[in-house]
CSV table of C-alpha atoms in Angstrom, one decimal:
chain,number,residue,atom,x,y,z
A,30,MET,CA,0.1,-0.5,0.4
A,31,ALA,CA,3.0,2.1,0.4
A,32,ALA,CA,4.3,1.7,-2.1
A,33,ILE,CA,1.4,2.2,-4.8
A,34,SER,CA,0.6,6.0,-2.6
A,35,PHE,CA,4.0,6.9,-3.0
A,36,ALA,CA,3.8,6.2,-6.9
A,37,LYS,CA,0.8,7.8,-6.9
A,38,SER,CA,2.3,11.1,-5.1
A,39,ALA,CA,5.1,10.1,-7.5
A,40,ALA,CA,3.4,10.4,-11.0
A,41,ALA,CA,0.9,12.8,-9.4
A,42,ALA,CA,4.1,15.5,-9.1
A,43,LEU,CA,5.5,14.3,-12.8
A,44,SER,CA,2.0,14.9,-14.2
A,45,ARG,CA,1.5,18.6,-12.0
A,46,GLU,CA,-1.9,17.2,-11.3
A,47,LYS,CA,-3.6,17.9,-7.7
A,48,PRO,CA,-3.8,15.4,-5.1
A,49,ARG,CA,-7.0,13.2,-5.0
A,50,SER,CA,-9.1,11.7,-2.6
A,51,SER,CA,-11.7,10.6,-0.4
A,52,ILE,CA,-12.2,13.7,1.0
A,53,THR,CA,-12.7,15.2,-2.7
A,54,GLU,CA,-14.8,12.3,-3.9
A,55,TRP,CA,-16.8,12.7,0.0
A,56,ILE,CA,-16.7,16.2,-1.8
A,57,ASP,CA,-18.1,15.1,-4.8
A,58,ILE,CA,-21.3,12.7,-4.5
A,59,LEU,CA,-22.1,15.8,-1.7
A,60,THR,CA,-22.5,18.2,-4.6
A,61,GLY,CA,-23.2,16.1,-6.5
A,62,PRO,CA,-27.6,16.0,-8.3
A,63,GLY,CA,-28.7,13.7,-5.7
A,64,TYR,CA,-28.2,16.3,-2.9
A,65,ASP,CA,-31.5,18.7,-2.8
A,66,ASP,CA,-30.2,22.3,-2.1
A,67,GLU,CA,-30.4,22.8,1.1
A,68,SER,CA,-30.1,19.9,2.7
A,69,TYR,CA,-28.0,19.3,5.8
A,70,ASP,CA,-28.6,15.7,7.1
A,71,GLY,CA,-25.1,15.0,7.2
A,72,PRO,CA,-24.9,13.9,11.0
A,73,THR,CA,-27.7,11.3,9.7
A,74,GLU,CA,-26.3,10.0,6.6
A,75,ALA,CA,-23.0,10.1,8.7
A,76,SER,CA,-23.6,7.8,11.5
A,77,ARG,CA,-25.9,5.3,8.5
A,78,ALA,CA,-22.9,4.6,6.8
A,79,ILE,CA,-20.5,3.9,9.7
A,80,ARG,CA,-22.8,1.9,11.3
A,81,LYS,CA,-22.8,-0.5,7.8
A,82,LYS,CA,-18.9,-0.6,8.1
A,83,LEU,CA,-19.2,-2.0,11.6
A,84,LYS,CA,-21.3,-4.2,10.9
A,85,HIS,CA,-20.8,-5.6,7.6
A,86,GLY,CA,-16.6,-4.1,7.0
A,87,ASN,CA,-14.0,-5.5,7.5
A,88,PRO,CA,-11.3,-5.5,9.9
A,89,HIS,CA,-9.6,-2.7,8.2
A,90,GLN,CA,-12.9,-0.8,7.5
A,91,GLN,CA,-14.2,-1.5,11.1
A,92,TYR,CA,-11.2,-0.4,12.3
A,93,ARG,CA,-11.0,3.3,10.2
A,94,ALA,CA,-14.8,3.6,10.6
A,95,LEU,CA,-14.0,4.2,14.7
A,96,VAL,CA,-11.3,6.2,13.8
A,97,ILE,CA,-13.1,8.3,11.5
A,98,LEU,CA,-16.2,8.3,14.2
A,99,LYS,CA,-13.8,9.6,17.2
A,100,ALA,CA,-12.8,12.2,15.2
A,101,LEU,CA,-16.8,13.3,13.7
A,102,VAL,CA,-17.5,13.3,17.6
A,103,GLU,CA,-14.7,14.9,19.0
A,104,ASN,CA,-14.8,18.0,15.8
A,105,CYS,CA,-17.9,18.2,14.5
A,106,GLY,CA,-19.9,19.7,17.4
A,107,THR,CA,-22.2,19.6,20.0
A,108,LYS,CA,-25.3,18.4,16.7
A,109,PHE,CA,-23.6,15.8,16.2
A,110,GLN,CA,-23.2,14.4,19.2
A,111,THR,CA,-26.2,14.4,20.0
A,112,THR,CA,-28.0,12.9,16.7
A,113,PHE,CA,-25.2,10.3,15.8
A,114,ALA,CA,-25.0,8.1,18.5
A,115,ASP,CA,-28.7,6.3,17.7
A,116,GLY,CA,-29.5,2.7,18.8
A,117,HIS,CA,-28.6,1.2,16.0
A,118,LEU,CA,-24.6,2.6,16.2
A,119,THR,CA,-25.2,1.8,19.8
A,120,ASP,CA,-26.0,-1.7,18.9
A,121,ALA,CA,-23.1,-2.1,16.6
A,122,MET,CA,-20.0,-0.7,18.9
A,123,ARG,CA,-21.9,-2.7,21.4
A,124,ASN,CA,-21.8,-5.9,19.8
A,125,LEU,CA,-17.9,-5.0,18.3
A,126,ALA,CA,-17.2,-4.5,22.1
A,127,THR,CA,-18.6,-8.1,22.9
A,128,ASP,CA,-18.4,-10.2,20.5
A,129,SER,CA,-15.4,-13.1,21.1
A,130,ALA,CA,-15.4,-13.7,17.0
A,131,THR,CA,-14.4,-9.3,16.6
A,132,ASP,CA,-11.2,-9.2,15.4
A,133,ALA,CA,-9.0,-8.2,18.6
A,134,LYS,CA,-7.5,-5.0,17.1
A,135,VAL,CA,-11.2,-3.6,16.2
A,136,LYS,CA,-11.7,-4.2,19.9
A,137,LYS,CA,-9.0,-2.7,21.8
A,138,LYS,CA,-10.0,-0.3,19.5
A,139,THR,CA,-13.6,-0.1,19.8
A,140,ILE,CA,-12.1,-0.1,24.0
A,141,SER,CA,-10.0,2.5,23.8
A,142,VAL,CA,-13.1,5.1,21.8
A,143,LEU,CA,-15.4,4.2,24.5
A,144,ALA,CA,-13.3,5.0,27.2
A,145,SER,CA,-12.5,8.4,26.0
A,146,TRP,CA,-15.7,9.2,25.0
A,147,HIS,CA,-17.4,8.0,29.6
A,148,ASN,CA,-14.3,10.6,30.4
A,149,GLN,CA,-14.8,13.1,27.5
A,150,PHE,CA,-19.0,12.9,28.4
A,151,LYS,CA,-19.7,12.1,32.0
A,152,ASP,CA,-20.6,15.1,33.2
A,153,ASP,CA,-23.0,16.1,30.4
A,154,ARG,CA,-26.4,14.4,31.0
A,155,SER,CA,-27.5,15.2,27.2
A,156,MET,CA,-24.7,12.7,26.3
A,157,GLN,CA,-25.4,9.8,29.0
A,158,THR,CA,-25.7,7.0,26.2
A,159,VAL,CA,-22.8,7.7,24.9
A,160,ALA,CA,-20.9,7.3,28.5
A,161,GLY,CA,-22.7,5.2,29.5
A,162,LEU,CA,-21.5,2.3,26.8
A,163,TYR,CA,-17.9,2.0,28.5
A,164,ARG,CA,-18.9,1.0,31.0
A,165,GLN,CA,-21.8,-2.2,29.0
A,166,CYS,CA,-18.7,-3.0,27.4
A,167,ARG,CA,-15.9,-3.1,29.5
A,168,PRO,CA,-14.7,-6.3,30.4
A,169,ALA,CA,-15.3,-7.9,33.5
A,170,ASP,CA,-11.6,-7.9,34.9
A,171,THR,CA,-11.0,-4.1,34.4
A,172,GLU,CA,-11.4,-3.1,37.8
A,173,HIS,CA,-8.4,-6.4,38.7
A,174,ARG,CA,-6.3,-4.9,35.7
A,175,ALA,CA,-7.3,-1.2,37.1
A,176,ARG,CA,-6.3,-1.4,40.5
A,177,VAL,CA,-3.0,-3.5,39.1
A,178,ASP,CA,-2.4,-0.7,36.7
A,179,ARG,CA,-3.0,1.8,40.4
A,180,GLU,CA,-0.4,-0.1,41.7
A,181,ARG,CA,2.1,-0.2,39.4
A,182,GLU,CA,1.5,3.2,38.8
A,183,GLU,CA,1.9,3.7,43.0
A,184,ARG,CA,4.6,1.5,42.7
A,185,GLU,CA,6.4,3.6,40.5
A,186,GLN,CA,5.6,6.3,42.3
A,187,GLU,CA,7.1,5.5,45.6
A,188,TYR,CA,10.3,4.5,43.6
A,189,GLU,CA,10.8,8.0,42.9
A,190,ARG,CA,9.4,9.6,45.7
A,191,ARG,CA,12.9,7.2,47.2
A,192,ARG,CA,14.9,7.9,44.3
A,193,GLN,CA,14.2,11.8,45.3
A,194,GLU,CA,15.1,11.2,48.7
A,195,GLU,CA,18.7,9.6,47.7
A,196,LYS,CA,19.2,12.4,45.5
A,197,SER,CA,18.9,14.4,47.8
A,198,ALA,CA,20.4,12.9,51.0
A,199,LYS,CA,23.2,12.7,48.7
A,200,GLU,CA,23.1,16.5,47.9
A,201,GLU,CA,22.8,17.2,51.8
A,202,ALA,CA,25.8,15.1,53.2
A,203,LYS,CA,27.9,16.7,50.3
A,204,ARG,CA,26.8,19.8,51.0
A,205,ARG,CA,27.5,19.1,54.9
A,206,ALA,CA,30.5,18.1,54.1
A,207,LYS,CA,31.5,20.9,51.7
A,208,LEU,CA,30.9,22.9,54.9
A,209,GLU,CA,32.4,21.5,57.6
A,210,LYS,CA,35.5,21.2,55.5
A,211,GLU,CA,35.2,25.6,55.1
A,212,ALA,CA,34.8,25.0,58.4
A,213,GLU,CA,37.7,23.4,59.1
A,214,LYS,CA,39.5,25.9,57.1
A,215,GLU,CA,38.2,28.3,58.6
A,216,ARG,CA,39.7,26.8,62.2
A,217,GLU,CA,43.2,26.4,61.2
A,218,ARG,CA,43.6,29.9,59.4
A,219,GLU,CA,42.3,31.1,62.9
A,220,ARG,CA,45.0,28.7,65.1
A,221,LEU,CA,47.6,29.4,62.7
A,222,LYS,CA,46.3,34.0,62.8
A,223,GLN,CA,46.2,33.4,66.8
A,224,ALA,CA,50.1,32.2,67.2
A,225,ALA,CA,50.7,34.3,64.7
A,226,GLU,CA,49.5,37.1,66.8
A,227,THR,CA,50.9,35.1,69.6
A,228,LYS,CA,54.6,35.2,68.9
A,229,LYS,CA,54.6,38.8,67.4
A,230,LYS,CA,53.2,39.7,71.4
A,231,ARG,CA,55.6,37.7,72.7
A,232,SER,CA,58.9,38.8,71.5
A,233,SER,CA,57.5,42.9,71.2
A,234,GLN,CA,57.8,41.5,75.0
A,235,GLN,CA,61.2,40.2,74.8
A,236,PRO,CA,63.9,42.2,76.9
A,237,ILE,CA,65.8,45.1,75.1
A,238,THR,CA,68.8,44.0,74.2
A,239,ARG,CA,71.4,46.1,75.6
A,240,ARG,CA,73.8,48.1,73.6
A,241,LYS,CA,77.7,46.6,73.3
A,242,GLU,CA,79.3,48.0,76.2
A,243,PHE,CA,82.1,51.0,75.7
A,244,ASN,CA,85.7,50.0,75.9
A,245,PHE,CA,87.6,52.9,76.1
A,246,GLU,CA,90.8,51.0,75.0
A,247,GLN,CA,89.3,50.0,71.9
A,248,GLU,CA,88.0,52.7,71.4
A,249,LYS,CA,91.0,55.8,72.3
A,250,PRO,CA,92.3,55.5,68.6
A,251,GLN,CA,88.1,56.4,67.6
A,252,VAL,CA,88.4,59.4,70.4
A,253,LEU,CA,92.0,60.8,69.0
A,254,ASN,CA,90.6,61.0,65.6
A,255,SER,CA,87.2,62.4,66.2
A,256,ILE,CA,88.9,64.9,67.8
A,257,ALA,CA,91.1,65.6,65.3
A,258,ASN,CA,88.3,66.0,63.0
A,259,ALA,CA,85.8,68.0,65.0
A,260,SER,CA,89.1,70.4,65.7
A,261,SER,CA,90.1,70.8,62.1
A,262,ALA,CA,86.0,71.5,60.8
A,263,ALA,CA,85.1,73.8,63.7
A,264,ASN,CA,88.4,76.3,62.5
A,265,ASN,CA,87.6,75.5,58.4
A,266,LEU,CA,84.0,76.8,59.6
A,267,LEU,CA,85.1,79.6,61.0
A,268,ASN,CA,88.0,80.0,58.7
A,269,ALA,CA,85.1,80.2,55.4
A,270,ILE,CA,83.1,82.6,57.3
A,271,THR,CA,85.6,85.1,58.1
A,272,LEU,CA,86.2,84.5,54.0
A,273,VAL,CA,83.4,85.5,53.1
A,274,ASN,CA,82.1,89.7,52.4
A,275,THR,CA,78.7,89.7,53.8
A,276,GLU,CA,78.4,92.8,51.5
A,277,HIS,CA,77.9,90.8,48.3
A,278,ASP,CA,77.2,87.3,50.0
A,279,SER,CA,75.3,86.0,52.4
A,280,LEU,CA,76.7,83.6,54.8
A,281,GLN,CA,73.1,81.2,54.1
A,282,SER,CA,74.1,80.3,50.2
A,283,ASN,CA,78.5,80.1,50.3
A,284,GLU,CA,78.6,77.0,49.4
A,285,ARG,CA,81.9,76.7,50.9
A,286,VAL,CA,79.8,77.3,54.2
A,287,GLN,CA,76.9,74.9,54.1
A,288,GLU,CA,79.7,71.7,53.6
A,289,CYS,CA,81.4,73.2,56.7
A,290,ILE,CA,78.1,73.4,58.8
A,291,ALA,CA,77.3,70.3,57.8
A,292,ARG,CA,80.9,68.2,58.4
A,293,VAL,CA,80.6,70.4,62.1
A,294,LYS,CA,77.2,68.8,62.7
A,295,GLN,CA,78.4,65.5,61.9
A,296,SER,CA,82.0,65.6,63.9
A,297,ARG,CA,79.9,67.5,67.2
A,298,LYS,CA,77.4,64.0,67.3
A,299,GLN,CA,80.7,61.7,67.9
A,300,ILE,CA,82.4,64.2,70.1
A,301,VAL,CA,78.9,64.1,72.0
A,302,ARG,CA,78.9,60.7,72.2
A,303,TYR,CA,82.0,60.0,73.7
A,304,ILE,CA,81.9,63.1,76.4
A,305,GLN,CA,78.7,60.9,77.6
A,306,LEU,CA,81.0,57.8,77.1
A,307,VAL,CA,84.6,58.3,78.1
A,308,GLU,CA,85.5,58.5,81.9
A,309,ASP,CA,89.4,58.8,81.4
A,310,GLU,CA,89.9,62.7,83.2
A,311,GLU,CA,92.7,63.6,80.2
A,312,PHE,CA,90.4,62.6,77.2
A,313,ILE,CA,86.7,63.9,78.9
A,314,GLY,CA,88.7,67.9,78.5
A,315,THR,CA,89.8,67.9,75.4
A,316,LEU,CA,86.2,66.5,74.7
A,317,ILE,CA,84.0,68.9,76.2
A,318,GLU,CA,86.9,71.8,74.9
A,319,THR,CA,86.8,70.5,71.5
A,320,ASN,CA,82.5,70.7,71.8
A,321,GLU,CA,83.3,74.3,72.9
A,322,ARG,CA,85.2,75.0,70.2
A,323,ILE,CA,82.1,73.6,68.2
A,324,ILE,CA,79.6,75.9,69.8
A,325,HIS,CA,81.8,78.8,69.2
A,326,ALA,CA,81.8,78.4,65.3
A,327,LEU,CA,78.1,77.5,65.2
A,328,GLU,CA,77.1,81.2,67.3
A,329,THR,CA,79.5,82.6,64.8
A,330,PHE,CA,77.6,81.4,61.9
A,331,ASP,CA,74.8,82.6,63.9
A,332,LYS,CA,75.4,85.5,65.2
A,333,LEU,CA,76.4,86.7,60.9
A,334,SER,CA,74.0,84.9,59.6
A,335,LYS,CA,71.7,88.0,60.8
A,336,PRO,CA,70.7,90.6,58.2
A,337,ASN,CA,72.7,93.7,58.0
A,338,VAL,CA,76.1,92.0,59.1
A,339,THR,CA,78.9,94.0,58.6
A,340,GLU,CA,82.7,93.7,58.3
A,341,LYS,CA,82.7,95.6,61.8
A,342,ASP,CA,80.3,92.8,62.9
A,343,VAL,CA,83.0,90.0,61.8
A,344,GLU,CA,85.8,91.5,63.1
A,345,GLU,CA,84.2,91.9,66.5
A,346,VAL,CA,83.7,88.2,66.6
A,347,GLN,CA,87.1,87.6,66.0
A,348,GLN,CA,88.2,89.4,68.5
A,349,GLY,CA,85.9,87.0,70.6
A,350,MET,CA,83.1,88.5,71.5
A,351,ALA,CA,80.4,87.3,72.9
A,352,ALA,CA,77.6,85.3,70.9
A,353,ALA,CA,74.5,87.3,70.7
A,354,HIS,CA,71.6,85.0,71.9
A,355,ILE,CA,69.3,84.1,68.2
A,356,GLU,CA,66.3,82.1,68.5
A,357,GLN,CA,65.7,78.7,66.3
A,358,SER,CA,69.2,78.9,65.6
A,359,GLU,CA,71.7,76.6,65.0
A,360,VAL,CA,73.0,76.2,68.4
A,361,ARG,CA,69.9,76.0,70.1
A,362,LYS,CA,69.0,73.5,67.4
A,363,LEU,CA,71.9,71.3,68.4
A,364,GLN,CA,72.0,72.0,72.3
A,365,GLU,CA,68.3,70.7,72.2
A,366,LYS,CA,69.5,67.5,70.3
A,367,GLN,CA,72.5,67.5,72.8
A,368,ARG,CA,70.3,67.1,75.8
A,369,ALA,CA,67.9,64.7,74.9
A,370,ALA,CA,71.1,62.7,73.9
A,371,VAL,CA,71.8,63.2,77.4
A,372,GLN,CA,68.9,62.6,79.5
A,373,ARG,CA,68.6,59.2,77.0
A,374,ALA,CA,72.4,58.4,78.6
A,375,ALA,CA,70.8,59.1,81.6
A,376,ARG,CA,68.2,56.8,81.9
A,377,TYR,CA,70.4,53.4,80.8
A,378,ARG,CA,72.5,54.6,82.8
A,379,GLU,CA,69.9,54.0,85.8
A,380,GLN,CA,68.5,51.2,84.5
A,381,ASP,CA,72.1,49.5,84.2
A,382,HIS,CA,72.3,50.6,88.1
A,383,ALA,CA,68.7,49.4,89.9
A,384,HIS,CA,70.1,46.3,87.5
A,385,GLU,CA,73.4,46.4,89.5
A,386,GLU,CA,71.2,46.6,92.4
A,387,ASP,CA,69.0,44.1,91.7
A,388,ASP,CA,72.4,41.1,91.1
A,389,ASP,CA,74.3,43.3,94.1
A,390,PRO,CA,72.9,41.4,97.8
A,391,PRO,CA,72.0,44.7,99.9
A,392,SER,CA,74.1,43.6,103.2
A,393,SER,CA,77.0,45.3,100.5
A,394,ALA,CA,76.1,48.7,100.0
A,395,GLY,CA,77.7,51.4,102.1
A,396,LEU,CA,80.8,48.8,103.0
A,397,HIS,CA,84.4,50.2,102.4
A,398,PRO,CA,85.3,47.6,99.5
A,399,ASP,CA,88.1,46.1,101.0
A,400,LEU,CA,85.7,44.6,103.1
A,401,GLN,CA,82.7,43.9,100.8
A,402,ASP,CA,83.9,40.3,100.1
A,403,LEU,CA,84.7,39.4,104.1
A,404,SER,CA,82.1,37.0,105.5
A,405,PHE,CA,81.4,37.0,109.0
A,406,GLY,CA,79.5,34.0,109.3
A,407,THR,CA,76.7,34.2,112.1
A,408,LEU,CA,78.4,36.8,114.0
A,409,GLY,CA,77.6,38.5,110.2
A,410,LYS,CA,73.5,38.7,111.4
A,411,GLU,CA,74.3,40.3,114.4
A,412,LYS,CA,75.7,43.5,112.5
A,413,SER,CA,73.2,45.6,113.4
A,414,ARG,CA,74.2,45.3,117.4
A,415,LEU,CA,77.5,46.1,116.7
A,416,PRO,CA,79.2,49.1,116.8
A,417,PRO,CA,80.1,51.4,113.4
A,418,PRO,CA,83.6,49.4,111.7
A,419,ILE,CA,86.5,52.3,112.0
A,420,ARG,CA,87.6,53.9,109.1
A,421,PRO,CA,90.5,56.2,108.5
A,422,THR,CA,90.2,60.4,110.3
A,423,ILE,CA,90.0,62.4,106.6
A,424,TYR,CA,92.8,65.2,106.4
A,425,GLY,CA,92.1,68.7,106.6
A,426,SER,CA,93.9,71.8,106.5
A,427,ASP,CA,94.3,71.8,110.5
A,428,ASP,CA,96.9,68.4,110.0
A,429,ASP,CA,98.9,70.5,108.2
A,430,GLN,CA,101.9,71.2,111.1
A,431,LEU,CA,101.5,67.5,112.2
A,432,TYR,CA,102.6,66.1,109.1
A,433,LYS,CA,105.3,68.6,108.6
A,434,ARG,CA,107.5,66.8,110.8
A,435,GLY,CA,110.2,66.0,108.5
A,436,SER,CA,111.2,62.1,106.3
A,437,LEU,CA,112.9,59.5,108.2
A,438,SER,CA,116.2,60.3,106.7
A,439,ASP,CA,116.0,63.9,109.0
A,440,PHE,CA,115.6,61.6,112.0
A,441,SER,CA,118.1,59.0,111.2
A,442,ASP,CA,121.3,59.1,113.4
A,443,TYR,CA,123.2,57.4,111.0
A,444,GLU,CA,126.6,60.3,110.0
A,445,SER,CA,127.7,59.6,106.3
A,446,SER,CA,131.1,60.3,105.3
A,447,ASN,CA,129.6,62.4,102.6
A,448,GLU,CA,128.3,64.9,104.8
A,449,ASP,CA,128.3,67.4,102.2
A,450,ALA,CA,126.0,64.7,100.0
A,451,HIS,CA,124.1,64.3,103.0
A,452,THR,CA,123.3,68.5,104.1
A,453,ALA,CA,122.2,68.6,99.6
A,454,ARG,CA,119.7,66.1,100.3
A,455,ALA,CA,117.7,67.1,103.4
A,456,GLY,CA,118.0,70.3,101.6
A,457,SER,CA,115.9,69.3,98.6
A,458,SER,CA,112.7,68.3,100.9
A,459,LYS,CA,110.4,69.7,99.6
A,460,LEU,CA,109.1,69.9,103.4
A,461,ALA,CA,110.1,72.5,105.1
A,462,PRO,CA,112.7,72.2,107.6
A,463,VAL,CA,111.8,72.0,111.4
A,464,HIS,CA,113.7,74.1,113.6
A,465,TYR,CA,113.8,72.6,117.1
A,466,THR,CA,113.6,74.6,120.0
A,467,THR,CA,114.7,73.7,123.2
A,468,VAL,CA,112.4,72.6,125.8
A,469,SER,CA,111.4,71.9,129.6
A,470,GLU,CA,110.9,68.4,130.3
A,471,ASP,CA,106.9,68.6,130.9
A,472,ASP,CA,106.8,70.4,127.5
A,473,LEU,CA,108.6,67.8,126.6
A,474,ALA,CA,106.3,65.9,127.7
A,475,ALA,CA,103.0,67.0,126.9
A,476,LYS,CA,104.4,67.4,123.5
A,477,ASN,CA,104.9,64.1,123.2
A,478,ALA,CA,101.4,63.0,124.8
A,479,SER,CA,100.3,65.2,122.1
A,480,GLN,CA,102.0,63.5,119.6
A,481,LYS,CA,101.0,59.9,120.6
A,482,LYS,CA,97.8,61.5,120.6
A,483,HIS,CA,98.0,62.4,116.7
A,484,ASP,CA,99.7,59.5,115.9
A,485,GLU,CA,97.1,56.7,117.7
A,486,GLU,CA,94.9,58.8,115.5
A,487,ASP,CA,96.7,58.3,112.0
A,488,PRO,CA,96.6,54.4,111.1
A,489,PHE,CA,98.7,55.6,108.2
A,490,ALA,CA,101.4,57.2,110.4
A,491,ASP,CA,105.6,56.3,109.3
A,492,PRO,CA,105.5,53.5,112.3
A,493,PHE,CA,109.8,54.1,112.2
A,494,ALA,CA,109.4,57.8,112.8
A,495,ASP,CA,110.3,56.8,117.2
């Protein structure tokens, strides 16, 4: 059949003729001379023609008649729906559905058409006859089959529901695992952050390392070099200031003067540092003098930096006149820096002294250096009840006559053969010669008693003076 239809279509395409189907034939019949002009008995005729095919046609004609009838009911409107189902048509369809000799395909199609009409017209009162055909023609096991279908559908729905639940549970587990992993990472980051903060806090609380202790013997060459450089820088600054003609040039704009000032400031930093550290009397005086020379040079620069400076002012500075006090001058700035440095050094020394006092035992405070390391055992615990220790008396101006008694050579009974040499040595003594006079025995005794008293008080007296 398909080959024949294809052949017809191909022949029509080659001959360029329009397709001609049963619809065209049906229109030709309805428009034929056998029908009146206003005749409208199509539903009745259609019902009769379909009933004949259902009763006397072969299975194919029956199947096609059912398809056409179903299409007419669904598409021809209310007039056809209410007039097509006469008694003859309903009997023909009931026979197809219940007769055992009916083709299985046709019977199945009949039941399907009746079921669709039942679902479509069960609520329509005018179509109760058509809707009731399904209840009359359905097989006996329809209820059982419907129950089986419902159970199968329920099982499918239950399976689908479980599958969705399992899928949702897996997704929820994945989401929870992801959240737990992110929370673990966040806790790890927080722990590392706290550890870093703790480490930073501990490092900031560590004691400040002390500076390297100043060793004068090692730094002595640098001290001498700094003194020489500072003195040279101060002299160079004074010479540069002297060579500037203030009537035509300014000290602030003179390149040579500014270069010398920079060197003087740099040299003075080292001098001030050594003044704070050096304790040697020979060098401390030299350092202070060098610092004063630098200050004098800077004061000279400040004085001559004023506007309207004449050559007379330069001569006055060269003669050593007192420098004027200038607010916000170079000297004031350096002095403020020096005071700040001295205060810092004093604080460092107080801290070092406090550490040393903490390290030293309190019992050593106020003792003579020779007695600090002595231990008196249990007697040392009762020292609060002991009298104060004996200390040497302080030498005063009233004791000058006491120590002008001459040396051992003046009181010796040794008579040198070289009397002139002895006299010369005696005359070269720094002490003034003692003139002895004749006194009475009482005066001599009183003098001896007084001298003995002084000797007892002087622990450093000459043991061979008697």
